[in-house]
Amino acid sequence: MRPTIEAGSRLSRIRAISALIALFIVFCGIFVTSAPALAAEDDPYRISGNVQLDGEPLEGIVLTVDGPGGLQEVETDENGQWSAQVPERGEVYTVTLDENTLPEGIAVVDEESDTPNIKEAEMGQGGRLSVNFFIGEGERNVTSFFDQLVQRLVQGVSFGLMLALGAVGLTLVYGTTGISNFAHGEMVTFGAIAGFLIVGPASLALPWWLGYPLAIVLSGVFGLVLDMIIWRPLRRRRVGVVQLMIVSIGLSLALRYIFQYMIGGGTVQLPGGNAPRFDLFGSVSMSVIDMVSIAISIVVIVIFALWLNRSRLGKATRAISDNPSLAAASGIDVDHVVRVVWIVAGSLAGLAGILFAYYRPGIKWDMGAQLLLLMFAAVVLGGLGTAYGALVGALIVGILVETSSLWIPADLKYASALLILIVILLFRPQGILGRSERIG
């Protein structure tokens, strides 16, 4: 009778932890979604323009601005004017006018361009950029919904694979130590900043093929140092799970503002971020960096899967995730395995940070906070403590985030993943690949 009671008690703890994480993610998601709008008021750089037809302003025309700081969606006001605040000057921004929001029979006309509704312009040192479109009667440059969906699916897979690198490390740490590490997002930021300091032109300026692997190694060392000075002493004192979670939140805030002190409040770019895009098939276009990012993510995930399933350390990691006490009784050095897990988690987070800095594009001191919510969503969605569950959850979250912008504003695209997370937890609290009788 006692094993049944213990199994039920453990399942209750799993559900309680899942519910607590879900509530925290929802709360932080609301805050992060509204934060850019609050922070934008202090940003001095602005892109603006007018949309008029025969001198008459057009209201409600939708435009998107893409570049450092992410994708923004704006609309023209009653005077036909629009503006968007951006974090960097001296960078190239892409402004796209949605011709579906123009009046019937009206299009953007420009005989010198095959895509007149898309313009690229560089923000000068003055911090002001004006982008205007010529509107008149003509044939619209309209991309079909199917082509847009295929493009978003490809981007979603790319984003999901990159997200999986961070989520796998997060779930490894949870499975072996029971720590819900809310400072994992800062480990992602650390990798991106380390890459910038090593490869960036204003620092060591090492070649990328040498600098980025070195940044990943430093990220692994960073994970090990955090375990040595914070987590291992707390484990030896048998500090509770809730207290460890609170410590990780405090560590997250401390690291975040240390990063802000190091690189400032703006956005810095890694070398080669403005790589040209190529048409692959249909309307799908990707840059060389995007394709390399997908290839690297797949190779690293395959290597990690082989390590987890076939190496002695990988098997020991899985054993500790299943039952730490039994693993220790079987002769496994739990402390040694946990140290290795922190190194692996830090290295994967560092790689994810570098790839995200190219995907975003740019590095900002709080970039890890945005990814943290999605990584937790992927981990809880796939199943707490399961590496393969984190991979599946990350792919689902990545595809949902990218495809949802076809129906909802781009600023709210993260909300769709969090909504799916809540729905899954209501019906399957242990996650997609998790099992109710154990974690892992």
Short mmCIF file of C-alpha atoms in Angstrom, two decimals:
data_model
loop_
_atom_site.label_atom_id
_atom_site.label_comp_id
_atom_site.label_asym_id
_atom_site.label_seq_id
_atom_site.Cartn_x
_atom_site.Cartn_y
_atom_site.Cartn_z
CA MET A 1 0.00 0.00 0.00
CA ARG A 2 2.91 2.34 0.75
CA PRO A 3 4.37 2.36 -2.84
CA THR A 4 0.97 3.41 -4.17
CA ILE A 5 0.77 6.27 -1.66
CA GLU A 6 4.34 7.38 -2.49
CA ALA A 7 3.62 7.25 -6.24
CA GLY A 8 0.48 9.29 -5.75
CA SER A 9 2.35 11.80 -3.61
CA ARG A 10 5.07 12.14 -6.24
CA LEU A 11 2.50 12.62 -8.99
CA SER A 12 0.89 15.35 -6.88
CA ARG A 13 4.26 17.08 -6.55
CA ILE A 14 4.79 16.84 -10.32
CA ARG A 15 1.42 18.43 -10.96
CA ALA A 16 2.04 21.12 -8.34
CA ILE A 17 5.43 22.01 -9.83
CA SER A 18 3.99 22.00 -13.36
CA ALA A 19 1.14 24.27 -12.30
CA LEU A 20 3.54 26.62 -10.48
CA ILE A 21 5.83 26.88 -13.50
CA ALA A 22 2.86 27.40 -15.83
CA LEU A 23 1.52 30.24 -13.66
CA PHE A 24 4.96 31.87 -13.54
CA ILE A 25 5.33 31.57 -17.32
CA VAL A 26 1.93 33.13 -17.93
CA PHE A 27 2.70 36.00 -15.53
CA CYS A 28 6.11 36.64 -17.09
CA GLY A 29 4.66 36.26 -20.59
CA ILE A 30 2.19 39.08 -19.91
CA PHE A 31 5.01 41.23 -18.52
CA VAL A 32 7.46 40.55 -21.35
CA THR A 33 4.76 41.07 -23.99
CA SER A 34 3.95 44.52 -22.59
CA ALA A 35 7.56 45.44 -21.73
CA PRO A 36 8.69 46.45 -25.27
CA ALA A 37 5.85 48.96 -25.51
CA LEU A 38 6.88 50.50 -22.17
CA ALA A 39 10.58 50.50 -22.95
CA ALA A 40 10.09 51.94 -26.44
CA GLU A 41 9.21 55.33 -25.00
CA ASP A 42 12.84 55.79 -23.91
CA ASP A 43 14.29 54.68 -27.26
CA PRO A 44 15.48 57.65 -29.38
CA TYR A 45 15.74 55.94 -32.78
CA ARG A 46 12.72 56.03 -35.05
CA ILE A 47 11.61 54.84 -38.50
CA SER A 48 8.58 56.63 -39.93
CA GLY A 49 6.73 57.35 -43.13
CA ASN A 50 3.49 58.32 -44.88
CA VAL A 51 1.01 56.27 -46.89
CA GLN A 52 -1.14 58.43 -49.20
CA LEU A 53 -3.16 57.98 -52.38
CA ASP A 54 -3.42 61.07 -54.61
CA GLY A 55 -2.59 63.26 -51.65
CA GLU A 56 -5.23 61.66 -49.42
CA PRO A 57 -4.01 59.80 -46.30
CA LEU A 58 -4.77 56.08 -45.97
CA GLU A 59 -5.66 54.95 -42.46
CA GLY A 60 -5.27 51.45 -41.04
CA ILE A 61 -2.55 50.27 -43.46
CA VAL A 62 -0.40 47.57 -41.80
CA LEU A 63 3.40 47.65 -42.07
CA THR A 64 6.07 45.48 -40.45
CA VAL A 65 9.58 46.58 -39.51
CA ASP A 66 12.21 43.86 -39.20
CA GLY A 67 15.77 44.23 -37.96
CA PRO A 68 17.72 44.54 -34.70
CA GLY A 69 15.23 44.31 -31.87
CA GLY A 70 12.91 41.88 -33.65
CA LEU A 71 9.77 42.17 -35.75
CA GLN A 72 7.33 45.04 -35.14
CA GLU A 73 3.89 45.64 -36.64
CA VAL A 74 2.48 49.16 -36.98
CA GLU A 75 -0.55 50.82 -38.60
CA THR A 76 -1.06 54.21 -40.20
CA ASP A 77 -3.13 56.75 -38.29
CA GLU A 78 -5.87 59.06 -39.58
CA ASN A 79 -3.18 61.24 -41.21
CA GLY A 80 -1.65 58.26 -43.03
CA GLN A 81 1.45 58.43 -40.86
CA TRP A 82 3.23 55.57 -39.13
CA SER A 83 6.33 55.21 -36.98
CA ALA A 84 8.31 52.50 -35.19
CA GLN A 85 10.98 52.89 -32.52
CA VAL A 86 14.09 50.75 -32.98
CA PRO A 87 17.09 50.04 -30.70
CA GLU A 88 20.03 50.66 -33.05
CA ARG A 89 21.33 53.13 -35.60
CA GLY A 90 23.77 52.30 -38.39
CA GLU A 91 21.82 49.07 -39.06
CA VAL A 92 19.68 47.90 -41.98
CA TYR A 93 15.93 47.56 -41.42
CA THR A 94 13.35 45.94 -43.69
CA VAL A 95 9.95 47.64 -43.98
CA THR A 96 7.10 45.65 -45.57
CA LEU A 97 3.71 47.13 -46.47
CA ASP A 98 0.85 44.61 -46.34
CA GLU A 99 -0.92 45.24 -49.63
CA ASN A 100 -3.92 43.24 -48.44
CA THR A 101 -4.78 46.23 -46.21
CA LEU A 102 -4.83 48.67 -49.16
CA PRO A 103 -8.12 49.63 -50.86
CA GLU A 104 -9.36 47.38 -53.65
CA GLY A 105 -7.47 47.84 -56.93
CA ILE A 106 -4.67 49.82 -55.25
CA ALA A 107 -1.09 48.59 -54.94
CA VAL A 108 2.45 49.78 -54.28
CA VAL A 109 3.99 50.79 -57.61
CA ASP A 110 7.71 50.92 -58.38
CA GLU A 111 8.94 49.86 -61.81
CA GLU A 112 12.52 49.49 -60.58
CA SER A 113 11.71 46.81 -58.00
CA ASP A 114 10.23 43.31 -58.25
CA THR A 115 8.92 43.66 -54.68
CA PRO A 116 7.81 47.30 -54.40
CA ASN A 117 6.03 46.70 -51.08
CA ILE A 118 9.32 45.68 -49.40
CA LYS A 119 12.08 48.22 -48.78
CA GLU A 120 15.43 47.96 -47.05
CA ALA A 121 17.00 51.08 -45.59
CA GLU A 122 19.88 51.86 -43.25
CA MET A 123 19.36 53.92 -40.13
CA GLY A 124 21.86 56.79 -40.15
CA GLN A 125 23.76 58.21 -37.22
CA GLY A 126 21.09 60.85 -36.74
CA GLY A 127 18.69 58.22 -35.43
CA ARG A 128 15.87 59.07 -37.87
CA LEU A 129 14.84 57.19 -41.01
CA SER A 130 11.98 57.96 -43.40
CA VAL A 131 10.54 55.19 -45.62
CA ASN A 132 7.72 56.06 -48.03
CA PHE A 133 5.82 53.95 -50.58
CA PHE A 134 4.35 55.04 -53.92
CA ILE A 135 0.67 54.07 -53.99
CA GLY A 136 -1.48 53.86 -57.11
CA GLU A 137 -3.49 51.61 -59.38
CA GLY A 138 -1.62 48.47 -60.26
CA GLU A 139 -1.14 44.76 -59.71
CA ARG A 140 -0.47 43.77 -56.13
CA ASN A 141 2.54 41.78 -55.09
CA VAL A 142 0.57 39.28 -53.02
CA THR A 143 2.03 36.14 -51.50
CA SER A 144 -0.50 33.35 -51.16
CA PHE A 145 -1.46 32.10 -47.70
CA PHE A 146 0.00 28.69 -48.50
CA ASP A 147 3.40 30.18 -49.43
CA GLN A 148 3.40 32.26 -46.26
CA LEU A 149 2.52 29.18 -44.21
CA VAL A 150 5.36 27.13 -45.74
CA GLN A 151 7.83 29.95 -45.05
CA ARG A 152 6.64 30.21 -41.45
CA LEU A 153 6.86 26.45 -40.96
CA VAL A 154 10.47 26.44 -42.13
CA GLN A 155 11.27 29.34 -39.82
CA GLY A 156 9.44 27.57 -37.00
CA VAL A 157 11.52 24.42 -37.40
CA SER A 158 14.70 26.52 -37.42
CA PHE A 159 13.63 28.39 -34.29
CA GLY A 160 12.42 25.18 -32.61
CA LEU A 161 15.74 23.39 -33.14
CA MET A 162 17.63 26.35 -31.69
CA LEU A 163 15.20 26.50 -28.77
CA ALA A 164 15.69 22.77 -28.19
CA LEU A 165 19.40 23.29 -27.47
CA GLY A 166 18.54 25.44 -24.48
CA ALA A 167 15.51 23.42 -23.38
CA VAL A 168 17.43 20.13 -23.33
CA GLY A 169 20.02 21.58 -20.95
CA LEU A 170 17.26 23.01 -18.77
CA THR A 171 15.48 19.67 -18.47
CA LEU A 172 18.77 17.81 -17.82
CA VAL A 173 19.44 20.03 -14.82
CA TYR A 174 15.90 19.55 -13.54
CA GLY A 175 15.99 15.78 -14.03
CA THR A 176 19.26 15.28 -12.15
CA THR A 177 19.02 17.94 -9.42
CA GLY A 178 15.34 18.90 -9.20
CA ILE A 179 16.24 22.57 -9.78
CA SER A 180 13.88 24.67 -11.91
CA ASN A 181 16.67 26.97 -13.03
CA PHE A 182 15.16 30.35 -13.90
CA ALA A 183 18.70 31.64 -14.52
CA HIS A 184 19.04 29.37 -17.56
CA GLY A 185 18.06 32.24 -19.83
CA GLU A 186 21.07 34.19 -18.60
CA MET A 187 23.27 31.21 -19.46
CA VAL A 188 21.97 31.63 -23.02
CA THR A 189 22.79 35.34 -22.92
CA PHE A 190 26.26 34.56 -21.54
CA GLY A 191 27.06 32.44 -24.60
CA ALA A 192 26.02 35.20 -26.99
CA ILE A 193 27.99 37.86 -25.08
CA ALA A 194 31.05 35.59 -24.88
CA GLY A 195 30.86 35.11 -28.65
CA PHE A 196 30.63 38.87 -29.16
CA LEU A 197 33.59 39.61 -26.88
CA ILE A 198 35.76 36.98 -28.56
CA VAL A 199 34.76 37.40 -32.24
CA GLY A 200 33.52 41.01 -32.31
CA PRO A 201 35.68 43.61 -34.09
CA ALA A 202 35.89 45.81 -30.99
CA SER A 203 37.37 43.01 -28.83
CA LEU A 204 39.65 40.03 -29.51
CA ALA A 205 38.44 39.77 -33.14
CA LEU A 206 39.30 36.08 -33.41
CA PRO A 207 38.05 34.18 -36.50
CA TRP A 208 34.57 32.75 -36.01
CA TRP A 209 35.67 29.13 -36.44
CA LEU A 210 37.95 29.56 -33.42
CA GLY A 211 36.04 32.15 -31.39
CA TYR A 212 32.60 30.52 -31.28
CA PRO A 213 33.83 27.09 -30.07
CA LEU A 214 35.84 28.94 -27.43
CA ALA A 215 32.70 30.83 -26.37
CA ILE A 216 30.82 27.52 -26.07
CA VAL A 217 33.62 26.10 -23.91
CA LEU A 218 33.48 29.19 -21.70
CA SER A 219 29.70 28.71 -21.39
CA GLY A 220 30.27 25.17 -20.16
CA VAL A 221 32.82 26.45 -17.63
CA PHE A 222 30.29 29.10 -16.56
CA GLY A 223 27.74 26.38 -15.85
CA LEU A 224 30.30 24.42 -13.83
CA VAL A 225 31.28 27.51 -11.80
CA LEU A 226 27.64 28.25 -10.96
CA ASP A 227 27.25 24.68 -9.71
CA MET A 228 30.44 24.84 -7.64
CA ILE A 229 29.75 28.15 -5.88
CA ILE A 230 25.94 28.08 -5.60
CA TRP A 231 24.10 24.86 -6.38
CA ARG A 232 26.37 22.19 -4.89
CA PRO A 233 26.58 23.88 -1.45
CA LEU A 234 22.80 24.27 -1.46
CA ARG A 235 22.32 20.62 -2.41
CA ARG A 236 24.57 19.48 0.43
CA ARG A 237 22.48 21.51 2.85
CA ARG A 238 19.36 19.78 1.44
CA VAL A 239 17.67 23.07 0.59
CA GLY A 240 14.09 22.58 -0.61
CA VAL A 241 12.90 22.80 -4.22
CA VAL A 242 10.94 26.02 -3.69
CA GLN A 243 13.91 27.73 -2.05
CA LEU A 244 16.17 26.65 -4.92
CA MET A 245 13.69 28.10 -7.39
CA ILE A 246 13.72 31.44 -5.54
CA VAL A 247 17.52 31.45 -5.54
CA SER A 248 17.55 30.86 -9.30
CA ILE A 249 15.18 33.80 -9.83
CA GLY A 250 17.46 36.05 -7.78
CA LEU A 251 20.51 34.78 -9.68
CA SER A 252 18.71 35.50 -12.95
CA LEU A 253 18.08 39.13 -12.00
CA ALA A 254 21.66 39.62 -10.76
CA LEU A 255 23.23 38.19 -13.93
CA ARG A 256 20.86 40.16 -16.13
CA TYR A 257 21.98 43.51 -14.76
CA ILE A 258 25.62 42.45 -14.79
CA PHE A 259 25.20 41.85 -18.52
CA GLN A 260 23.57 45.26 -18.91
CA TYR A 261 26.59 46.83 -17.21
CA MET A 262 28.92 44.94 -19.57
CA ILE A 263 27.31 45.69 -22.96
CA GLY A 264 24.91 48.53 -22.17
CA GLY A 265 21.19 48.76 -22.78
CA GLY A 266 21.33 48.72 -26.59
CA THR A 267 21.72 45.94 -29.11
CA VAL A 268 25.10 44.71 -30.35
CA GLN A 269 25.59 42.62 -33.47
CA LEU A 270 27.73 39.58 -34.19
CA PRO A 271 29.85 39.73 -37.36
CA GLY A 272 28.13 38.65 -40.58
CA GLY A 273 24.60 39.19 -39.33
CA ASN A 274 23.41 40.79 -42.60
CA ALA A 275 23.99 37.75 -44.81
CA PRO A 276 22.05 37.73 -48.12
CA ARG A 277 18.99 35.51 -48.50
CA PHE A 278 18.52 32.85 -51.18
CA ASP A 279 15.34 31.43 -52.70
CA LEU A 280 15.21 27.70 -51.97
CA PHE A 281 11.86 26.42 -53.26
CA GLY A 282 8.60 28.20 -53.91
CA SER A 283 8.50 31.34 -51.79
CA VAL A 284 10.82 29.93 -49.10
CA SER A 285 13.98 32.00 -48.70
CA MET A 286 16.75 31.60 -46.14
CA SER A 287 20.14 33.08 -45.51
CA VAL A 288 23.33 31.06 -45.32
CA ILE A 289 23.39 31.66 -41.57
CA ASP A 290 19.86 30.22 -41.23
CA MET A 291 20.84 27.06 -43.10
CA VAL A 292 24.06 26.66 -41.13
CA SER A 293 22.11 27.18 -37.89
CA ILE A 294 19.68 24.38 -38.77
CA ALA A 295 22.54 22.04 -39.72
CA ILE A 296 24.49 22.76 -36.52
CA SER A 297 21.40 22.28 -34.35
CA ILE A 298 20.59 18.91 -35.93
CA VAL A 299 24.19 17.66 -35.66
CA VAL A 300 24.50 18.72 -32.00
CA ILE A 301 21.14 17.17 -31.08
CA VAL A 302 22.12 13.87 -32.74
CA ILE A 303 25.47 13.84 -30.93
CA PHE A 304 23.72 14.60 -27.64
CA ALA A 305 21.21 11.76 -28.22
CA LEU A 306 24.06 9.30 -28.89
CA TRP A 307 25.86 10.48 -25.75
CA LEU A 308 22.72 10.14 -23.65
CA ASN A 309 21.89 6.63 -24.89
CA ARG A 310 25.27 4.95 -25.45
CA SER A 311 27.90 6.52 -23.22
CA ARG A 312 28.40 5.54 -19.58
CA LEU A 313 27.90 9.12 -18.42
CA GLY A 314 24.73 9.42 -20.49
CA LYS A 315 23.28 6.22 -19.03
CA ALA A 316 24.26 7.38 -15.54
CA THR A 317 22.48 10.70 -16.19
CA ARG A 318 19.31 8.87 -17.17
CA ALA A 319 19.59 6.63 -14.09
CA ILE A 320 19.89 9.64 -11.78
CA SER A 321 16.91 11.27 -13.46
CA ASP A 322 14.88 8.11 -12.81
CA ASN A 323 15.92 7.54 -9.18
CA PRO A 324 18.86 9.41 -7.61
CA SER A 325 18.92 7.28 -4.44
CA LEU A 326 18.96 3.99 -6.36
CA ALA A 327 21.62 5.35 -8.73
CA ALA A 328 23.84 6.31 -5.79
CA ALA A 329 23.30 2.88 -4.18
CA SER A 330 24.36 1.27 -7.47
CA GLY A 331 27.77 2.93 -7.29
CA ILE A 332 27.18 5.93 -9.55
CA ASP A 333 29.05 9.08 -8.50
CA VAL A 334 26.08 11.44 -8.45
CA ASP A 335 28.11 14.59 -7.80
CA HIS A 336 30.41 13.85 -10.75
CA VAL A 337 27.47 13.27 -13.10
CA VAL A 338 25.75 16.44 -11.93
CA ARG A 339 28.93 18.44 -12.64
CA VAL A 340 29.02 17.02 -16.15
CA VAL A 341 25.34 17.85 -16.61
CA TRP A 342 25.99 21.49 -15.69
CA ILE A 343 28.85 21.64 -18.19
CA VAL A 344 26.69 20.13 -20.94
CA ALA A 345 23.75 22.40 -20.08
CA GLY A 346 25.97 25.48 -20.10
CA SER A 347 27.57 24.54 -23.42
CA LEU A 348 24.21 23.89 -25.11
CA ALA A 349 22.85 27.16 -23.71
CA GLY A 350 25.90 29.05 -25.01
CA LEU A 351 25.44 27.58 -28.50
CA ALA A 352 21.74 28.47 -28.40
CA GLY A 353 22.67 32.04 -27.44
CA ILE A 354 25.01 32.45 -30.41
CA LEU A 355 22.44 31.04 -32.84
CA PHE A 356 19.66 33.17 -31.34
CA ALA A 357 21.85 36.28 -31.70
CA TYR A 358 21.86 35.66 -35.47
CA TYR A 359 18.19 34.66 -35.58
CA ARG A 360 16.93 37.67 -33.59
CA PRO A 361 19.23 39.40 -34.85
CA GLY A 362 21.47 41.05 -32.26
CA ILE A 363 22.47 40.64 -28.62
CA LYS A 364 20.70 42.43 -25.82
CA TRP A 365 21.29 42.18 -22.08
CA ASP A 366 17.83 40.69 -21.43
CA MET A 367 17.49 38.49 -24.52
CA GLY A 368 17.62 35.33 -22.41
CA ALA A 369 14.49 36.36 -20.51
CA GLN A 370 12.41 36.09 -23.71
CA LEU A 371 13.79 32.63 -24.49
CA LEU A 372 13.41 31.45 -20.87
CA LEU A 373 9.62 31.47 -21.07
CA LEU A 374 9.65 29.48 -24.29
CA MET A 375 12.23 27.01 -22.95
CA PHE A 376 10.10 26.33 -19.88
CA ALA A 377 7.06 26.00 -22.11
CA ALA A 378 8.93 23.42 -24.22
CA VAL A 379 10.14 21.50 -21.14
CA VAL A 380 6.73 21.36 -19.44
CA LEU A 381 4.97 20.65 -22.73
CA GLY A 382 7.27 17.73 -23.56
CA GLY A 383 7.48 16.39 -20.01
CA LEU A 384 9.50 17.52 -16.99
CA GLY A 385 12.91 15.85 -16.84
CA THR A 386 12.72 14.18 -20.28
CA ALA A 387 15.34 15.23 -22.83
CA TYR A 388 13.39 13.93 -25.81
CA GLY A 389 10.25 15.56 -24.46
CA ALA A 390 12.10 18.90 -24.40
CA LEU A 391 13.07 18.39 -28.05
CA VAL A 392 9.49 17.61 -29.10
CA GLY A 393 8.12 20.47 -27.02
CA ALA A 394 10.66 22.93 -28.46
CA LEU A 395 9.72 22.03 -32.04
CA ILE A 396 6.02 22.46 -31.26
CA VAL A 397 6.63 25.80 -29.55
CA GLY A 398 8.88 27.04 -32.37
CA ILE A 399 6.35 26.19 -35.07
CA LEU A 400 3.46 27.68 -33.09
CA VAL A 401 5.34 30.91 -32.41
CA GLU A 402 6.20 31.48 -36.06
CA THR A 403 2.95 30.35 -37.69
CA SER A 404 0.69 32.14 -35.22
CA SER A 405 1.82 35.52 -36.60
CA LEU A 406 -0.26 34.73 -39.70
CA TRP A 407 -3.40 35.26 -37.60
CA ILE A 408 -2.36 37.43 -34.65
CA PRO A 409 -0.07 40.49 -34.36
CA ALA A 410 3.63 39.64 -34.35
CA ASP A 411 4.07 41.25 -30.92
CA LEU A 412 1.74 38.62 -29.41
CA LYS A 413 3.11 35.52 -31.13
CA TYR A 414 4.64 34.13 -27.92
CA ALA A 415 1.20 34.06 -26.31
CA SER A 416 0.04 31.22 -28.60
CA ALA A 417 2.73 28.86 -27.28
CA LEU A 418 1.83 29.69 -23.68
CA LEU A 419 -1.86 29.10 -24.40
CA ILE A 420 -1.13 25.65 -25.86
CA LEU A 421 1.00 24.91 -22.78
CA ILE A 422 -1.91 25.64 -20.46
CA VAL A 423 -4.29 23.50 -22.53
CA ILE A 424 -1.88 20.54 -22.52
CA LEU A 425 -1.34 20.77 -18.76
CA LEU A 426 -5.08 20.76 -18.13
CA PHE A 427 -5.46 17.37 -19.81
CA ARG A 428 -1.97 15.86 -19.41
CA PRO A 429 -0.08 17.51 -16.53
CA GLN A 430 2.99 15.29 -16.96
CA GLY A 431 3.51 16.53 -20.53
CA ILE A 432 3.45 14.81 -23.91
CA LEU A 433 6.26 12.28 -23.31
CA GLY A 434 6.28 12.35 -19.51
CA ARG A 435 4.91 9.46 -17.46
CA SER A 436 2.70 10.00 -14.47
CA GLU A 437 4.53 7.60 -12.19
CA ARG A 438 7.97 9.21 -12.46
CA ILE A 439 10.01 12.15 -13.74
CA GLY A 440 12.26 11.34 -16.73
#
